[in-house]
């Protein structure tokens, strides 16, 4: 038994794990309140939270909102084909496997060493149909077949920033191409007032998809603090009312902006091209850092 392995560490004394991965220093930190739950950070920025005893538990606010999108993607329990761009500790693939048994999932992450760390210390439940690929998210997406997935989840951060090449109109068109009719795109983004980045993302995806919505905590949308927002897009009608009900009654209540309200938020923002793309802004004052 490896005493540094959180999967096999004594219950009374879980041991943190630190490892240099391809894109920084990763740490697995035990949660003292949940017996087999772990926080993954990379260079101090929280990446994922996993409870090995309860794979459907979603701790982070943005993960819960992505979970609501996945819950609304089809009738309860219906298996889905899901592509995850960004892996972390595979929190959302675990959630989909638990809530929609029989789903087929692919996870793409450029940090192969991080994927190896997660596979070693936080293994997926037996029988889970999740295939993990070490690759650049956009390159993988561009090679993916047309009409091949029901849901595409993008949660890619280089440190605390969304990479520029995953913010453009060309990228959005690739996302639309791989989605099946009725499919849904959902992305975890981060920004603060005056929302230059977030507004540009809404404008970009509104130029490609017929339906776009934004889910965020009201204080973030009012510009009171920097924070996460989930962008949702589809060529088909989004069940905005159900999304709004789920997010409003969540322990971390959020608001769904769409239609005229979202158009007012977007204002005169322009779609992002590959030529002018920039990464999302650096969180001020280490907003998402963990010591």
PDB file of C-alpha atoms in Angstrom:
ATOM      1  CA  UNK A   1       0.000   0.000   0.000  1.00  0.00           C
ATOM      2  CA  UNK A   2       1.259   3.483  -0.846  1.00  0.00           C
ATOM      3  CA  UNK A   3       0.720   5.634   2.233  1.00  0.00           C
ATOM      4  CA  UNK A   4       0.661   8.788   0.091  1.00  0.00           C
ATOM      5  CA  UNK A   5      -2.229   7.447  -1.993  1.00  0.00           C
ATOM      6  CA  UNK A   6      -5.470   9.124  -0.811  1.00  0.00           C
ATOM      7  CA  UNK A   7      -7.482   6.190  -2.117  1.00  0.00           C
ATOM      8  CA  UNK A   8      -5.712   3.882   0.341  1.00  0.00           C
ATOM      9  CA  UNK A   9      -4.628   6.243   3.120  1.00  0.00           C
ATOM     10  CA  UNK A  10      -5.922   5.502   6.613  1.00  0.00           C
ATOM     11  CA  UNK A  11      -9.393   6.958   7.106  1.00  0.00           C
ATOM     12  CA  UNK A  12      -8.294   8.892  10.186  1.00  0.00           C
ATOM     13  CA  UNK A  13      -5.231  10.450   8.538  1.00  0.00           C
ATOM     14  CA  UNK A  14      -5.736  11.278   4.861  1.00  0.00           C
ATOM     15  CA  UNK A  15      -2.457  12.446   3.378  1.00  0.00           C
ATOM     16  CA  UNK A  16      -2.210  15.291   0.837  1.00  0.00           C
ATOM     17  CA  UNK A  17      -0.461  14.580  -2.452  1.00  0.00           C
ATOM     18  CA  UNK A  18       1.688  17.077  -4.352  1.00  0.00           C
ATOM     19  CA  UNK A  19       3.023  16.463  -7.844  1.00  0.00           C
ATOM     20  CA  UNK A  20       4.536  18.547 -10.621  1.00  0.00           C
ATOM     21  CA  UNK A  21       2.363  18.022 -13.704  1.00  0.00           C
ATOM     22  CA  UNK A  22       2.694  19.311 -17.251  1.00  0.00           C
ATOM     23  CA  UNK A  23       1.173  22.720 -16.547  1.00  0.00           C
ATOM     24  CA  UNK A  24       2.061  23.468 -12.944  1.00  0.00           C
ATOM     25  CA  UNK A  25       2.045  21.916  -9.506  1.00  0.00           C
ATOM     26  CA  UNK A  26      -1.007  19.859  -8.603  1.00  0.00           C
ATOM     27  CA  UNK A  27      -2.147  19.142  -5.074  1.00  0.00           C
ATOM     28  CA  UNK A  28      -4.790  16.740  -3.788  1.00  0.00           C
ATOM     29  CA  UNK A  29      -6.039  18.062  -0.460  1.00  0.00           C
ATOM     30  CA  UNK A  30      -8.366  16.056   1.814  1.00  0.00           C
ATOM     31  CA  UNK A  31     -11.656  17.506   3.026  1.00  0.00           C
ATOM     32  CA  UNK A  32     -11.818  17.032   6.788  1.00  0.00           C
ATOM     33  CA  UNK A  33     -15.637  17.077   6.712  1.00  0.00           C
ATOM     34  CA  UNK A  34     -16.134  14.324   4.121  1.00  0.00           C
ATOM     35  CA  UNK A  35     -14.303  11.047   4.654  1.00  0.00           C
ATOM     36  CA  UNK A  36     -13.110  10.371   1.081  1.00  0.00           C
ATOM     37  CA  UNK A  37     -13.472  13.782  -0.556  1.00  0.00           C
ATOM     38  CA  UNK A  38     -10.602  15.600  -2.207  1.00  0.00           C
ATOM     39  CA  UNK A  39      -9.888  19.062  -3.590  1.00  0.00           C
ATOM     40  CA  UNK A  40      -7.602  19.284  -6.619  1.00  0.00           C
ATOM     41  CA  UNK A  41      -5.642  22.502  -7.099  1.00  0.00           C
ATOM     42  CA  UNK A  42      -3.092  23.467  -9.751  1.00  0.00           C
ATOM     43  CA  UNK A  43      -0.701  26.271  -8.814  1.00  0.00           C
ATOM     44  CA  UNK A  44      -3.059  27.145  -5.963  1.00  0.00           C
ATOM     45  CA  UNK A  45      -6.156  27.529  -8.153  1.00  0.00           C
ATOM     46  CA  UNK A  46      -9.024  25.139  -7.347  1.00  0.00           C
ATOM     47  CA  UNK A  47      -9.682  22.811 -10.283  1.00  0.00           C
ATOM     48  CA  UNK A  48     -12.000  20.073  -9.029  1.00  0.00           C
ATOM     49  CA  UNK A  49     -13.655  18.561  -5.993  1.00  0.00           C
ATOM     50  CA  UNK A  50     -14.438  14.839  -5.849  1.00  0.00           C
ATOM     51  CA  UNK A  51     -16.151  12.712  -3.210  1.00  0.00           C
ATOM     52  CA  UNK A  52     -15.216   9.096  -3.948  1.00  0.00           C
ATOM     53  CA  UNK A  53     -18.107   7.852  -1.807  1.00  0.00           C
ATOM     54  CA  UNK A  54     -20.652  10.132  -3.497  1.00  0.00           C
ATOM     55  CA  UNK A  55     -19.640  10.699  -7.143  1.00  0.00           C
ATOM     56  CA  UNK A  56     -22.743  12.784  -7.882  1.00  0.00           C
ATOM     57  CA  UNK A  57     -21.869  15.351  -5.204  1.00  0.00           C
ATOM     58  CA  UNK A  58     -21.020  18.712  -6.802  1.00  0.00           C
ATOM     59  CA  UNK A  59     -19.279  21.081  -4.417  1.00  0.00           C
ATOM     60  CA  UNK A  60     -18.333  24.071  -6.561  1.00  0.00           C
ATOM     61  CA  UNK A  61     -21.029  26.552  -7.588  1.00  0.00           C
ATOM     62  CA  UNK A  62     -20.132  26.458 -11.283  1.00  0.00           C
ATOM     63  CA  UNK A  63     -20.080  22.650 -11.277  1.00  0.00           C
ATOM     64  CA  UNK A  64     -23.575  22.582  -9.814  1.00  0.00           C
ATOM     65  CA  UNK A  65     -24.763  24.882 -12.599  1.00  0.00           C
ATOM     66  CA  UNK A  66     -23.170  22.699 -15.249  1.00  0.00           C
ATOM     67  CA  UNK A  67     -24.907  19.805 -13.516  1.00  0.00           C
ATOM     68  CA  UNK A  68     -28.250  21.580 -13.929  1.00  0.00           C
ATOM     69  CA  UNK A  69     -27.570  21.975 -17.647  1.00  0.00           C
ATOM     70  CA  UNK A  70     -26.775  18.270 -17.924  1.00  0.00           C
ATOM     71  CA  UNK A  71     -29.933  17.409 -15.964  1.00  0.00           C
ATOM     72  CA  UNK A  72     -32.019  19.434 -18.426  1.00  0.00           C
ATOM     73  CA  UNK A  73     -30.355  17.974 -21.528  1.00  0.00           C
ATOM     74  CA  UNK A  74     -32.708  14.978 -21.697  1.00  0.00           C
ATOM     75  CA  UNK A  75     -35.294  13.149 -19.628  1.00  0.00           C
ATOM     76  CA  UNK A  76     -34.114  11.884 -16.236  1.00  0.00           C
ATOM     77  CA  UNK A  77     -31.790   8.897 -16.452  1.00  0.00           C
ATOM     78  CA  UNK A  78     -31.497   8.875 -20.246  1.00  0.00           C
ATOM     79  CA  UNK A  79     -27.921   8.003 -21.296  1.00  0.00           C
ATOM     80  CA  UNK A  80     -26.050  10.693 -23.186  1.00  0.00           C
ATOM     81  CA  UNK A  81     -22.941  10.928 -25.328  1.00  0.00           C
ATOM     82  CA  UNK A  82     -20.915  13.693 -23.684  1.00  0.00           C
ATOM     83  CA  UNK A  83     -17.639  15.332 -24.681  1.00  0.00           C
ATOM     84  CA  UNK A  84     -15.780  17.113 -21.881  1.00  0.00           C
ATOM     85  CA  UNK A  85     -13.105  19.616 -22.882  1.00  0.00           C
ATOM     86  CA  UNK A  86     -11.022  19.937 -19.730  1.00  0.00           C
ATOM     87  CA  UNK A  87     -10.713  17.058 -17.314  1.00  0.00           C
ATOM     88  CA  UNK A  88      -9.539  18.110 -13.873  1.00  0.00           C
ATOM     89  CA  UNK A  89     -10.444  15.340 -11.459  1.00  0.00           C
ATOM     90  CA  UNK A  90     -13.306  14.159 -13.727  1.00  0.00           C
ATOM     91  CA  UNK A  91     -16.000  15.556 -11.446  1.00  0.00           C
ATOM     92  CA  UNK A  92     -18.658  16.011 -14.133  1.00  0.00           C
ATOM     93  CA  UNK A  93     -17.996  12.690 -15.902  1.00  0.00           C
ATOM     94  CA  UNK A  94     -18.553  11.010 -12.527  1.00  0.00           C
ATOM     95  CA  UNK A  95     -21.780  12.981 -12.119  1.00  0.00           C
ATOM     96  CA  UNK A  96     -23.087  11.983 -15.553  1.00  0.00           C
ATOM     97  CA  UNK A  97     -22.163   8.335 -14.973  1.00  0.00           C
ATOM     98  CA  UNK A  98     -24.050   8.377 -11.671  1.00  0.00           C
ATOM     99  CA  UNK A  99     -27.160  10.215 -12.863  1.00  0.00           C
ATOM    100  CA  UNK A 100     -27.317   8.748 -16.375  1.00  0.00           C
ATOM    101  CA  UNK A 101     -25.977   5.168 -16.308  1.00  0.00           C
ATOM    102  CA  UNK A 102     -24.941   3.884 -19.700  1.00  0.00           C
ATOM    103  CA  UNK A 103     -23.702   7.259 -20.918  1.00  0.00           C
ATOM    104  CA  UNK A 104     -20.642   7.286 -23.149  1.00  0.00           C
ATOM    105  CA  UNK A 105     -18.165  10.026 -22.346  1.00  0.00           C
ATOM    106  CA  UNK A 106     -14.875  11.326 -23.699  1.00  0.00           C
ATOM    107  CA  UNK A 107     -12.626  13.666 -21.718  1.00  0.00           C
ATOM    108  CA  UNK A 108      -9.909  15.757 -23.379  1.00  0.00           C
ATOM    109  CA  UNK A 109      -7.185  17.482 -21.359  1.00  0.00           C
ATOM    110  CA  UNK A 110      -3.779  18.714 -22.507  1.00  0.00           C
ATOM    111  CA  UNK A 111      -2.151  17.908 -19.141  1.00  0.00           C
ATOM    112  CA  UNK A 112      -1.366  14.212 -19.458  1.00  0.00           C
ATOM    113  CA  UNK A 113       0.521  14.117 -16.157  1.00  0.00           C
ATOM    114  CA  UNK A 114      -2.533  15.520 -14.372  1.00  0.00           C
ATOM    115  CA  UNK A 115      -4.742  12.878 -15.971  1.00  0.00           C
ATOM    116  CA  UNK A 116      -2.298  10.213 -14.753  1.00  0.00           C
ATOM    117  CA  UNK A 117      -2.393  11.660 -11.220  1.00  0.00           C
ATOM    118  CA  UNK A 118      -6.195  11.549 -11.156  1.00  0.00           C
ATOM    119  CA  UNK A 119      -6.307   8.006 -12.550  1.00  0.00           C
ATOM    120  CA  UNK A 120      -3.831   6.858  -9.902  1.00  0.00           C
ATOM    121  CA  UNK A 121      -5.354   8.479  -6.836  1.00  0.00           C
ATOM    122  CA  UNK A 122      -9.013   9.170  -7.701  1.00  0.00           C
ATOM    123  CA  UNK A 123     -10.089   6.231  -9.883  1.00  0.00           C
ATOM    124  CA  UNK A 124     -13.466   6.239 -11.588  1.00  0.00           C
ATOM    125  CA  UNK A 125     -16.167   3.854 -10.314  1.00  0.00           C
ATOM    126  CA  UNK A 126     -16.057   0.405 -11.882  1.00  0.00           C
ATOM    127  CA  UNK A 127     -18.031   0.076 -15.107  1.00  0.00           C
ATOM    128  CA  UNK A 128     -17.913   3.788 -15.927  1.00  0.00           C
ATOM    129  CA  UNK A 129     -17.724   4.353 -19.701  1.00  0.00           C
ATOM    130  CA  UNK A 130     -15.319   7.294 -19.742  1.00  0.00           C
ATOM    131  CA  UNK A 131     -12.386   7.493 -22.159  1.00  0.00           C
ATOM    132  CA  UNK A 132      -9.667  10.011 -21.326  1.00  0.00           C
ATOM    133  CA  UNK A 133      -7.441  11.630 -23.959  1.00  0.00           C
ATOM    134  CA  UNK A 134      -4.331  13.737 -23.434  1.00  0.00           C
ATOM    135  CA  UNK A 135      -4.664  16.345 -26.180  1.00  0.00           C
ATOM    136  CA  UNK A 136      -5.331  20.004 -26.930  1.00  0.00           C
ATOM    137  CA  UNK A 137      -9.059  20.662 -26.641  1.00  0.00           C
ATOM    138  CA  UNK A 138      -9.489  22.590 -29.879  1.00  0.00           C
ATOM    139  CA  UNK A 139      -7.360  20.229 -31.934  1.00  0.00           C
ATOM    140  CA  UNK A 140      -9.410  17.301 -30.642  1.00  0.00           C
ATOM    141  CA  UNK A 141     -12.657  19.125 -31.356  1.00  0.00           C
ATOM    142  CA  UNK A 142     -11.603  19.940 -34.927  1.00  0.00           C
ATOM    143  CA  UNK A 143     -10.949  16.243 -35.570  1.00  0.00           C
ATOM    144  CA  UNK A 144     -14.170  15.003 -33.942  1.00  0.00           C
ATOM    145  CA  UNK A 145     -16.964  13.647 -36.191  1.00  0.00           C
ATOM    146  CA  UNK A 146     -20.020  15.692 -37.125  1.00  0.00           C
ATOM    147  CA  UNK A 147     -23.191  15.165 -35.044  1.00  0.00           C
ATOM    148  CA  UNK A 148     -21.374  12.907 -32.575  1.00  0.00           C
ATOM    149  CA  UNK A 149     -22.332  14.161 -29.094  1.00  0.00           C
ATOM    150  CA  UNK A 150     -25.433  15.203 -27.203  1.00  0.00           C
ATOM    151  CA  UNK A 151     -23.685  17.583 -24.812  1.00  0.00           C
ATOM    152  CA  UNK A 152     -20.337  19.355 -25.024  1.00  0.00           C
ATOM    153  CA  UNK A 153     -18.993  20.671 -21.711  1.00  0.00           C
ATOM    154  CA  UNK A 154     -16.071  23.108 -21.847  1.00  0.00           C
ATOM    155  CA  UNK A 155     -14.212  23.694 -18.584  1.00  0.00           C
ATOM    156  CA  UNK A 156     -10.709  24.501 -19.749  1.00  0.00           C
ATOM    157  CA  UNK A 157      -8.467  26.803 -17.756  1.00  0.00           C
ATOM    158  CA  UNK A 158      -4.781  27.471 -18.125  1.00  0.00           C
ATOM    159  CA  UNK A 159      -4.185  28.347 -14.491  1.00  0.00           C
ATOM    160  CA  UNK A 160      -7.137  30.646 -13.798  1.00  0.00           C
ATOM    161  CA  UNK A 161      -7.751  31.774 -17.396  1.00  0.00           C
ATOM    162  CA  UNK A 162      -9.692  30.353 -20.336  1.00  0.00           C
ATOM    163  CA  UNK A 163      -7.217  29.931 -23.227  1.00  0.00           C
ATOM    164  CA  UNK A 164      -7.694  32.354 -26.114  1.00  0.00           C
ATOM    165  CA  UNK A 165      -8.083  29.691 -28.815  1.00  0.00           C
ATOM    166  CA  UNK A 166     -11.193  28.379 -27.026  1.00  0.00           C
ATOM    167  CA  UNK A 167     -13.036  31.718 -27.189  1.00  0.00           C
ATOM    168  CA  UNK A 168     -13.451  32.345 -30.922  1.00  0.00           C
ATOM    169  CA  UNK A 169     -16.180  32.128 -33.531  1.00  0.00           C
ATOM    170  CA  UNK A 170     -14.261  29.395 -35.368  1.00  0.00           C
ATOM    171  CA  UNK A 171     -14.128  27.374 -32.151  1.00  0.00           C
ATOM    172  CA  UNK A 172     -17.862  27.934 -31.563  1.00  0.00           C
ATOM    173  CA  UNK A 173     -18.605  26.669 -35.079  1.00  0.00           C
ATOM    174  CA  UNK A 174     -16.607  23.516 -34.407  1.00  0.00           C
ATOM    175  CA  UNK A 175     -18.617  22.995 -31.229  1.00  0.00           C
ATOM    176  CA  UNK A 176     -21.850  23.395 -33.177  1.00  0.00           C
ATOM    177  CA  UNK A 177     -20.657  20.961 -35.829  1.00  0.00           C
ATOM    178  CA  UNK A 178     -20.021  18.074 -33.423  1.00  0.00           C
ATOM    179  CA  UNK A 179     -23.325  18.508 -31.572  1.00  0.00           C
ATOM    180  CA  UNK A 180     -26.290  16.449 -32.683  1.00  0.00           C
ATOM    181  CA  UNK A 181     -29.606  18.152 -33.495  1.00  0.00           C
ATOM    182  CA  UNK A 182     -31.032  19.227 -30.159  1.00  0.00           C
ATOM    183  CA  UNK A 183     -27.591  19.062 -28.555  1.00  0.00           C
ATOM    184  CA  UNK A 184     -26.299  21.536 -26.017  1.00  0.00           C
ATOM    185  CA  UNK A 185     -23.018  23.349 -25.361  1.00  0.00           C
ATOM    186  CA  UNK A 186     -22.113  24.514 -21.849  1.00  0.00           C
ATOM    187  CA  UNK A 187     -18.961  26.369 -20.830  1.00  0.00           C
ATOM    188  CA  UNK A 188     -17.544  27.510 -17.522  1.00  0.00           C
ATOM    189  CA  UNK A 189     -16.231  31.072 -17.909  1.00  0.00           C
ATOM    190  CA  UNK A 190     -14.982  33.712 -15.483  1.00  0.00           C
ATOM    191  CA  UNK A 191     -15.080  37.513 -15.585  1.00  0.00           C
ATOM    192  CA  UNK A 192     -15.990  40.655 -13.696  1.00  0.00           C
ATOM    193  CA  UNK A 193     -17.256  44.149 -14.475  1.00  0.00           C
ATOM    194  CA  UNK A 194     -17.222  45.624 -17.091  1.00  0.00           C
ATOM    195  CA  UNK A 195     -17.532  42.056 -18.509  1.00  0.00           C
ATOM    196  CA  UNK A 196     -15.550  42.692 -21.684  1.00  0.00           C
ATOM    197  CA  UNK A 197     -14.660  39.014 -21.973  1.00  0.00           C
ATOM    198  CA  UNK A 198     -18.035  37.584 -20.984  1.00  0.00           C
ATOM    199  CA  UNK A 199     -19.974  39.927 -23.244  1.00  0.00           C
ATOM    200  CA  UNK A 200     -17.719  38.987 -26.159  1.00  0.00           C
ATOM    201  CA  UNK A 201     -18.363  35.305 -25.499  1.00  0.00           C
ATOM    202  CA  UNK A 202     -22.138  35.794 -25.538  1.00  0.00           C
ATOM    203  CA  UNK A 203     -21.814  37.749 -28.793  1.00  0.00           C
ATOM    204  CA  UNK A 204     -19.592  35.045 -30.301  1.00  0.00           C
ATOM    205  CA  UNK A 205     -21.884  32.142 -29.500  1.00  0.00           C
ATOM    206  CA  UNK A 206     -25.024  34.104 -30.362  1.00  0.00           C
ATOM    207  CA  UNK A 207     -23.635  34.429 -33.865  1.00  0.00           C
ATOM    208  CA  UNK A 208     -23.371  30.646 -34.193  1.00  0.00           C
ATOM    209  CA  UNK A 209     -26.210  29.210 -32.097  1.00  0.00           C
ATOM    210  CA  UNK A 210     -29.900  30.070 -32.254  1.00  0.00           C
ATOM    211  CA  UNK A 211     -30.339  29.961 -28.474  1.00  0.00           C
ATOM    212  CA  UNK A 212     -27.928  31.273 -25.819  1.00  0.00           C
ATOM    213  CA  UNK A 213     -28.322  31.724 -22.063  1.00  0.00           C
ATOM    214  CA  UNK A 214     -26.043  32.736 -19.210  1.00  0.00           C
ATOM    215  CA  UNK A 215     -26.173  31.369 -15.652  1.00  0.00           C
ATOM    216  CA  UNK A 216     -24.473  33.297 -12.840  1.00  0.00           C
ATOM    217  CA  UNK A 217     -24.869  34.412  -9.264  1.00  0.00           C
ATOM    218  CA  UNK A 218     -26.725  37.772  -9.172  1.00  0.00           C
ATOM    219  CA  UNK A 219     -23.836  39.547  -7.437  1.00  0.00           C
ATOM    220  CA  UNK A 220     -21.520  38.579 -10.274  1.00  0.00           C
ATOM    221  CA  UNK A 221     -23.964  39.781 -12.935  1.00  0.00           C
ATOM    222  CA  UNK A 222     -24.364  43.096 -11.078  1.00  0.00           C
ATOM    223  CA  UNK A 223     -20.608  43.587 -11.170  1.00  0.00           C
ATOM    224  CA  UNK A 224     -20.125  43.300  -7.412  1.00  0.00           C
ATOM    225  CA  UNK A 225     -17.448  40.636  -7.684  1.00  0.00           C
ATOM    226  CA  UNK A 226     -15.394  38.610 -10.118  1.00  0.00           C
ATOM    227  CA  UNK A 227     -16.800  35.116 -10.571  1.00  0.00           C
ATOM    228  CA  UNK A 228     -17.864  32.219 -12.741  1.00  0.00           C
ATOM    229  CA  UNK A 229     -20.650  32.201 -15.283  1.00  0.00           C
ATOM    230  CA  UNK A 230     -21.935  29.260 -17.312  1.00  0.00           C
ATOM    231  CA  UNK A 231     -22.708  29.960 -20.966  1.00  0.00           C
ATOM    232  CA  UNK A 232     -25.289  27.623 -22.524  1.00  0.00           C
ATOM    233  CA  UNK A 233     -25.934  27.395 -26.267  1.00  0.00           C
ATOM    234  CA  UNK A 234     -28.030  25.260 -28.604  1.00  0.00           C
ATOM    235  CA  UNK A 235     -29.595  25.335 -32.041  1.00  0.00           C
ATOM    236  CA  UNK A 236     -32.821  24.097 -30.415  1.00  0.00           C
ATOM    237  CA  UNK A 237     -35.035  25.719 -27.821  1.00  0.00           C
ATOM    238  CA  UNK A 238     -33.428  25.755 -24.376  1.00  0.00           C
ATOM    239  CA  UNK A 239     -35.618  24.840 -21.425  1.00  0.00           C
ATOM    240  CA  UNK A 240     -34.842  28.162 -19.791  1.00  0.00           C
ATOM    241  CA  UNK A 241     -37.717  27.946 -17.326  1.00  0.00           C
ATOM    242  CA  UNK A 242     -36.548  24.614 -15.935  1.00  0.00           C
ATOM    243  CA  UNK A 243     -32.963  25.825 -15.787  1.00  0.00           C
ATOM    244  CA  UNK A 244     -34.140  28.927 -13.923  1.00  0.00           C
ATOM    245  CA  UNK A 245     -36.127  26.824 -11.434  1.00  0.00           C
ATOM    246  CA  UNK A 246     -33.197  24.519 -10.721  1.00  0.00           C
ATOM    247  CA  UNK A 247     -30.643  27.291 -10.349  1.00  0.00           C
ATOM    248  CA  UNK A 248     -32.921  29.476  -8.223  1.00  0.00           C
ATOM    249  CA  UNK A 249     -33.588  26.739  -5.667  1.00  0.00           C
ATOM    250  CA  UNK A 250     -29.976  25.573  -5.516  1.00  0.00           C
ATOM    251  CA  UNK A 251     -28.039  26.040  -2.287  1.00  0.00           C
ATOM    252  CA  UNK A 252     -25.979  28.563  -4.293  1.00  0.00           C
ATOM    253  CA  UNK A 253     -28.813  30.389  -6.019  1.00  0.00           C
ATOM    254  CA  UNK A 254     -28.164  31.789  -9.491  1.00  0.00           C
ATOM    255  CA  UNK A 255     -30.021  33.640 -12.206  1.00  0.00           C
ATOM    256  CA  UNK A 256     -30.529  32.689 -15.849  1.00  0.00           C
ATOM    257  CA  UNK A 257     -30.226  35.541 -18.347  1.00  0.00           C
ATOM    258  CA  UNK A 258     -31.632  35.057 -21.867  1.00  0.00           C
ATOM    259  CA  UNK A 259     -33.617  36.852 -24.536  1.00  0.00           C
ATOM    260  CA  UNK A 260     -33.890  40.621 -24.184  1.00  0.00           C
ATOM    261  CA  UNK A 261     -32.087  40.648 -20.843  1.00  0.00           C
ATOM    262  CA  UNK A 262     -29.089  38.876 -22.306  1.00  0.00           C
ATOM    263  CA  UNK A 263     -29.079  41.139 -25.355  1.00  0.00           C
ATOM    264  CA  UNK A 264     -28.972  44.183 -23.044  1.00  0.00           C
ATOM    265  CA  UNK A 265     -26.102  42.595 -21.132  1.00  0.00           C
ATOM    266  CA  UNK A 266     -24.190  41.910 -24.361  1.00  0.00           C
ATOM    267  CA  UNK A 267     -24.676  45.420 -25.718  1.00  0.00           C
ATOM    268  CA  UNK A 268     -22.444  46.222 -28.681  1.00  0.00           C
ATOM    269  CA  UNK A 269     -19.896  43.476 -27.999  1.00  0.00           C
ATOM    270  CA  UNK A 270     -18.475  41.837 -31.124  1.00  0.00           C
ATOM    271  CA  UNK A 271     -17.760  38.213 -31.932  1.00  0.00           C
ATOM    272  CA  UNK A 272     -14.183  37.103 -31.314  1.00  0.00           C
ATOM    273  CA  UNK A 273     -12.022  35.979 -34.232  1.00  0.00           C
ATOM    274  CA  UNK A 274      -8.878  33.881 -34.104  1.00  0.00           C
ATOM    275  CA  UNK A 275      -6.899  36.996 -35.016  1.00  0.00           C
ATOM    276  CA  UNK A 276      -8.049  39.074 -32.029  1.00  0.00           C
ATOM    277  CA  UNK A 277      -8.669  36.405 -29.382  1.00  0.00           C
ATOM    278  CA  UNK A 278      -7.284  36.846 -25.870  1.00  0.00           C
ATOM    279  CA  UNK A 279      -7.483  34.665 -22.772  1.00  0.00           C
ATOM    280  CA  UNK A 280     -10.057  35.449 -20.105  1.00  0.00           C
ATOM    281  CA  UNK A 281      -8.906  38.009 -17.516  1.00  0.00           C
ATOM    282  CA  UNK A 282      -6.721  37.116 -14.574  1.00  0.00           C
ATOM    283  CA  UNK A 283      -8.860  36.911 -11.395  1.00  0.00           C
ATOM    284  CA  UNK A 284      -8.098  39.948  -9.217  1.00  0.00           C
ATOM    285  CA  UNK A 285      -6.225  39.388  -6.000  1.00  0.00           C
ATOM    286  CA  UNK A 286      -6.095  35.620  -6.362  1.00  0.00           C
ATOM    287  CA  UNK A 287      -9.904  35.331  -6.245  1.00  0.00           C
ATOM    288  CA  UNK A 288      -9.838  31.577  -6.757  1.00  0.00           C
ATOM    289  CA  UNK A 289      -6.569  30.690  -5.039  1.00  0.00           C
ATOM    290  CA  UNK A 290      -6.148  28.197  -2.203  1.00  0.00           C
ATOM    291  CA  UNK A 291      -3.156  28.309   0.097  1.00  0.00           C
TER     292      UNK A 291
END
